[in-house]
Amino acid sequence: MELAYYSDYAVRLVNTEQPERGTDSLTTVEAVRDLFGPAQQAARRATDSDVTRLRTVRARLRAVFEAAAGGDEVRAVDLLNALMMEFPVSPQISGHKNRDAGGTSRSWGSPRSSGVESGGGAESAGGRPDWHMHIADHAANATAGYTATACMGLAFHLTDLGVDRLGICEAQPCRNVYLDTSTNRSRRYCSDRCATRANVAAYRARKRLESERSGLTGRTADTTQESTPVTER
């Protein structure tokens, strides 16, 4: 699994809260476990304490996105570095897939610490292992493991694509965060739904303005006509 993939962990965590709407979905252990997605083994360690701990991490990650969206690259990097120092990762090489003679990647077996099962594995399946970097989970609790994963993924995304690729949705009142992967750095909204809503709102605002201008022009014309004296013949 590519490390950049883990950046989505940060987005999922931050977006469990919508401060402008006063909503928060990170309230139960089940909600914590849902954040992990397919990483069920790590999710099983979650307890009630992780709800509070992850909320604290969430606020710090949102601050990273806010600094990036505000153009303060140095602050965004400093905040992310502080998190990574507090929640370090243990990278390892994993090979729970193998490539056949044609170079096609195929799954096999279950990953272990080295990524290769004893007694066969890749060799018995044919081809060579599809080696890649993976984040080993040796954290003391679910929060530490999740945060380390999220921060490392976000760091890879930031250094590879740029700090300005960390954005906050411009559709009010939504303040969801997102990672801009567009080719021309043009993304402004967290989802198609927010983009549509913002476009509709902008269209209606333009129509109201046109209507107001039209009304003002009409009133001005009437006033001018009333104030113009009629010349008798």
Short mmCIF file of C-alpha atoms in Angstrom, two decimals:
data_model
loop_
_atom_site.label_atom_id
_atom_site.label_comp_id
_atom_site.label_asym_id
_atom_site.label_seq_id
_atom_site.Cartn_x
_atom_site.Cartn_y
_atom_site.Cartn_z
CA MET A 1 0.00 0.00 0.00
CA GLU A 2 1.43 3.37 -0.96
CA LEU A 3 2.05 5.71 1.96
CA ALA A 4 0.28 8.59 0.23
CA TYR A 5 -2.92 6.56 0.49
CA TYR A 6 -2.96 7.13 4.22
CA SER A 7 -3.56 10.87 3.79
CA ASP A 8 -7.26 10.03 3.55
CA TYR A 9 -7.11 9.04 7.23
CA ALA A 10 -6.53 12.71 8.10
CA VAL A 11 -9.42 13.88 5.92
CA ARG A 12 -11.84 11.33 7.38
CA LEU A 13 -10.97 12.29 10.94
CA VAL A 14 -11.22 16.06 10.46
CA ASN A 15 -14.53 15.75 8.62
CA THR A 16 -16.21 13.94 11.52
CA GLU A 17 -16.95 17.44 12.79
CA GLN A 18 -18.70 20.32 11.03
CA PRO A 19 -18.06 23.29 13.34
CA GLU A 20 -20.24 25.74 11.40
CA ARG A 21 -23.21 23.40 11.75
CA GLY A 22 -22.39 22.33 15.29
CA THR A 23 -22.38 18.62 14.41
CA ASP A 24 -19.96 15.92 15.54
CA SER A 25 -20.17 12.25 14.53
CA LEU A 26 -17.15 11.16 16.57
CA THR A 27 -19.05 10.28 19.73
CA THR A 28 -18.78 6.49 20.15
CA VAL A 29 -16.27 3.66 19.97
CA GLU A 30 -18.11 2.41 16.88
CA ALA A 31 -17.47 5.76 15.19
CA VAL A 32 -13.77 5.43 16.00
CA ARG A 33 -13.67 1.95 14.51
CA ASP A 34 -15.43 3.14 11.37
CA LEU A 35 -12.59 5.59 10.78
CA PHE A 36 -10.13 2.76 10.25
CA GLY A 37 -12.00 1.41 7.27
CA PRO A 38 -10.63 -1.99 6.22
CA ALA A 39 -7.94 -1.92 8.96
CA GLN A 40 -10.13 -3.96 11.28
CA GLN A 41 -7.29 -5.39 13.38
CA ALA A 42 -6.22 -1.92 14.50
CA ALA A 43 -9.82 -0.84 14.98
CA ARG A 44 -10.47 -3.61 17.48
CA ARG A 45 -8.16 -1.90 20.00
CA ALA A 46 -10.41 1.19 20.16
CA THR A 47 -11.90 2.12 23.53
CA ASP A 48 -13.98 4.98 24.93
CA SER A 49 -10.78 6.87 25.70
CA ASP A 50 -9.96 7.03 22.00
CA VAL A 51 -13.04 9.17 21.35
CA THR A 52 -11.61 12.01 23.45
CA ARG A 53 -8.04 11.49 22.27
CA LEU A 54 -8.98 11.52 18.60
CA ARG A 55 -11.05 14.65 19.04
CA THR A 56 -7.94 16.41 20.29
CA VAL A 57 -5.94 15.16 17.32
CA ARG A 58 -8.77 16.22 15.01
CA ALA A 59 -8.54 19.83 16.16
CA ARG A 60 -4.78 19.82 15.56
CA LEU A 61 -5.15 18.35 12.08
CA ARG A 62 -7.81 20.92 11.19
CA ALA A 63 -5.33 23.60 12.20
CA VAL A 64 -2.91 22.15 9.64
CA PHE A 65 -5.51 22.45 6.88
CA GLU A 66 -6.51 25.95 7.99
CA ALA A 67 -2.90 27.14 7.90
CA ALA A 68 -2.41 25.59 4.45
CA ALA A 69 -5.66 27.06 3.08
CA GLY A 70 -4.67 30.45 4.52
CA GLY A 71 -1.34 30.41 2.68
CA ASP A 72 0.81 29.93 5.78
CA GLU A 73 2.91 27.02 4.56
CA VAL A 74 5.50 27.21 7.33
CA ARG A 75 2.88 27.02 10.07
CA ALA A 76 1.14 24.10 8.35
CA VAL A 77 4.40 22.17 8.16
CA ASP A 78 5.36 23.04 11.74
CA LEU A 79 2.01 21.83 13.07
CA LEU A 80 2.24 18.59 11.10
CA ASN A 81 5.83 18.00 12.19
CA ALA A 82 4.82 18.44 15.82
CA LEU A 83 2.19 15.74 15.42
CA MET A 84 4.62 13.37 13.72
CA MET A 85 7.16 13.82 16.51
CA GLU A 86 4.49 13.00 19.07
CA PHE A 87 3.08 10.08 17.06
CA PRO A 88 6.00 8.45 15.19
CA VAL A 89 5.55 5.65 12.66
CA SER A 90 7.34 2.38 12.06
CA PRO A 91 7.65 1.88 8.30
CA GLN A 92 8.35 -1.54 6.89
CA ILE A 93 8.55 -3.27 3.54
CA SER A 94 5.51 -5.38 2.77
CA GLY A 95 4.94 -7.92 0.01
CA HIS A 96 1.52 -9.46 0.41
CA LYS A 97 1.03 -9.49 -3.36
CA ASN A 98 3.12 -10.99 -6.10
CA ARG A 99 3.73 -10.20 -9.74
CA ASP A 100 3.36 -12.87 -12.37
CA ALA A 101 5.62 -13.21 -15.39
CA GLY A 102 3.67 -10.48 -17.17
CA GLY A 103 4.08 -7.99 -14.33
CA THR A 104 0.48 -8.22 -13.14
CA SER A 105 0.01 -7.81 -9.40
CA ARG A 106 -1.93 -10.60 -7.65
CA SER A 107 -2.90 -10.98 -4.00
CA TRP A 108 -1.67 -13.95 -2.02
CA GLY A 109 -1.76 -14.98 1.58
CA SER A 110 -1.80 -12.68 4.60
CA PRO A 111 0.92 -10.10 5.29
CA ARG A 112 3.28 -10.72 8.15
CA SER A 113 5.95 -8.51 9.65
CA SER A 114 8.27 -9.10 6.72
CA GLY A 115 5.45 -9.26 4.20
CA VAL A 116 6.27 -12.87 3.20
CA GLU A 117 4.72 -16.01 4.60
CA SER A 118 6.96 -18.90 5.57
CA GLY A 119 6.66 -22.15 3.75
CA GLY A 120 5.83 -20.96 0.26
CA GLY A 121 4.13 -17.63 -0.25
CA ALA A 122 5.24 -15.74 -3.31
CA GLU A 123 7.42 -18.50 -4.68
CA SER A 124 4.64 -21.07 -4.54
CA ALA A 125 2.23 -18.61 -6.16
CA GLY A 126 4.70 -17.86 -8.92
CA GLY A 127 6.52 -14.64 -9.75
CA ARG A 128 8.13 -12.25 -7.30
CA PRO A 129 6.60 -10.30 -4.38
CA ASP A 130 5.17 -6.87 -5.12
CA TRP A 131 7.29 -5.07 -2.53
CA HIS A 132 6.07 -1.71 -1.26
CA MET A 133 6.27 0.49 1.82
CA HIS A 134 3.74 -0.12 4.55
CA ILE A 135 3.22 1.43 7.98
CA ALA A 136 3.59 -1.15 10.71
CA ASP A 137 1.13 -0.78 13.56
CA HIS A 138 2.96 -1.17 16.87
CA ALA A 139 1.18 1.70 18.62
CA ALA A 140 0.08 1.47 22.24
CA ASN A 141 -3.51 2.42 21.47
CA ALA A 142 -5.87 3.04 18.58
CA THR A 143 -5.43 6.82 18.65
CA ALA A 144 -1.65 6.63 18.42
CA GLY A 145 -1.82 4.18 15.53
CA TYR A 146 -4.44 6.13 13.62
CA THR A 147 -2.73 9.49 14.14
CA ALA A 148 0.69 8.23 13.09
CA THR A 149 -0.81 6.76 9.93
CA ALA A 150 -2.83 9.88 9.11
CA CYS A 151 0.07 12.27 9.65
CA MET A 152 2.56 10.26 7.62
CA GLY A 153 0.12 10.00 4.73
CA LEU A 154 -0.60 13.72 4.90
CA ALA A 155 3.12 14.49 4.99
CA PHE A 156 3.74 12.45 1.83
CA HIS A 157 0.84 14.17 0.10
CA LEU A 158 2.06 17.60 1.18
CA THR A 159 5.67 17.12 0.11
CA ASP A 160 4.75 15.42 -3.16
CA LEU A 161 2.01 17.78 -4.38
CA GLY A 162 2.47 20.94 -2.31
CA VAL A 163 0.99 22.55 0.79
CA ASP A 164 -1.58 24.40 -1.31
CA ARG A 165 -3.20 21.06 -2.13
CA LEU A 166 -4.67 20.96 1.38
CA GLY A 167 -7.99 22.78 1.16
CA ILE A 168 -11.14 23.71 3.06
CA CYS A 169 -14.50 23.64 1.28
CA GLU A 170 -15.66 27.10 0.18
CA ALA A 171 -19.36 26.18 0.17
CA GLN A 172 -20.89 27.78 3.24
CA PRO A 173 -21.58 26.58 5.86
CA CYS A 174 -19.53 23.49 5.00
CA ARG A 175 -15.98 23.51 6.33
CA ASN A 176 -14.96 20.01 5.34
CA VAL A 177 -11.34 19.54 4.35
CA TYR A 178 -10.09 17.88 1.18
CA LEU A 179 -6.94 16.99 -0.72
CA ASP A 180 -6.73 18.61 -4.13
CA THR A 181 -5.46 16.11 -6.71
CA SER A 182 -6.67 18.05 -9.77
CA THR A 183 -4.14 18.63 -12.53
CA ASN A 184 -4.56 22.42 -12.49
CA ARG A 185 -4.96 22.97 -8.72
CA SER A 186 -8.51 24.20 -9.27
CA ARG A 187 -10.47 22.31 -6.63
CA ARG A 188 -12.49 24.53 -4.26
CA TYR A 189 -15.08 22.20 -2.77
CA CYS A 190 -15.02 18.97 -0.78
CA SER A 191 -17.60 17.22 -2.98
CA ASP A 192 -19.71 17.51 -6.11
CA ARG A 193 -22.70 18.17 -3.87
CA CYS A 194 -21.09 21.24 -2.33
CA ALA A 195 -19.88 22.45 -5.73
CA THR A 196 -23.42 22.21 -7.12
CA ARG A 197 -24.89 23.97 -4.11
CA ALA A 198 -22.34 26.79 -4.37
CA ASN A 199 -22.96 27.21 -8.10
CA VAL A 200 -26.72 27.37 -7.58
CA ALA A 201 -26.30 29.94 -4.79
CA ALA A 202 -24.01 32.04 -6.99
CA TYR A 203 -26.50 31.87 -9.87
CA ARG A 204 -29.37 32.99 -7.65
CA ALA A 205 -27.26 35.82 -6.25
CA ARG A 206 -26.49 37.04 -9.77
CA LYS A 207 -30.18 36.92 -10.69
CA ARG A 208 -31.13 38.91 -7.59
CA LEU A 209 -28.49 41.51 -8.40
CA GLU A 210 -29.68 41.78 -12.00
CA SER A 211 -33.25 42.17 -10.79
CA GLU A 212 -32.27 44.88 -8.32
CA ARG A 213 -30.29 46.73 -10.98
CA SER A 214 -33.19 46.44 -13.41
CA GLY A 215 -35.59 47.80 -10.81
CA LEU A 216 -33.24 50.63 -9.96
CA THR A 217 -32.83 51.52 -13.65
CA GLY A 218 -36.60 51.56 -14.10
CA ARG A 219 -37.13 53.81 -11.10
CA THR A 220 -34.42 56.16 -12.32
CA ALA A 221 -36.07 56.40 -15.73
CA ASP A 222 -39.47 57.15 -14.18
CA THR A 223 -37.97 59.84 -11.97
CA THR A 224 -36.24 61.43 -14.91
CA GLN A 225 -39.44 61.42 -16.94
CA GLU A 226 -41.45 63.00 -14.11
CA SER A 227 -38.90 65.76 -13.57
CA THR A 228 -38.66 66.70 -17.24
CA PRO A 229 -40.98 69.68 -18.02
CA VAL A 230 -43.41 69.32 -20.89
CA THR A 231 -42.93 72.05 -23.56
CA GLU A 232 -46.20 73.58 -24.72
CA ARG A 233 -46.70 74.19 -28.39
#
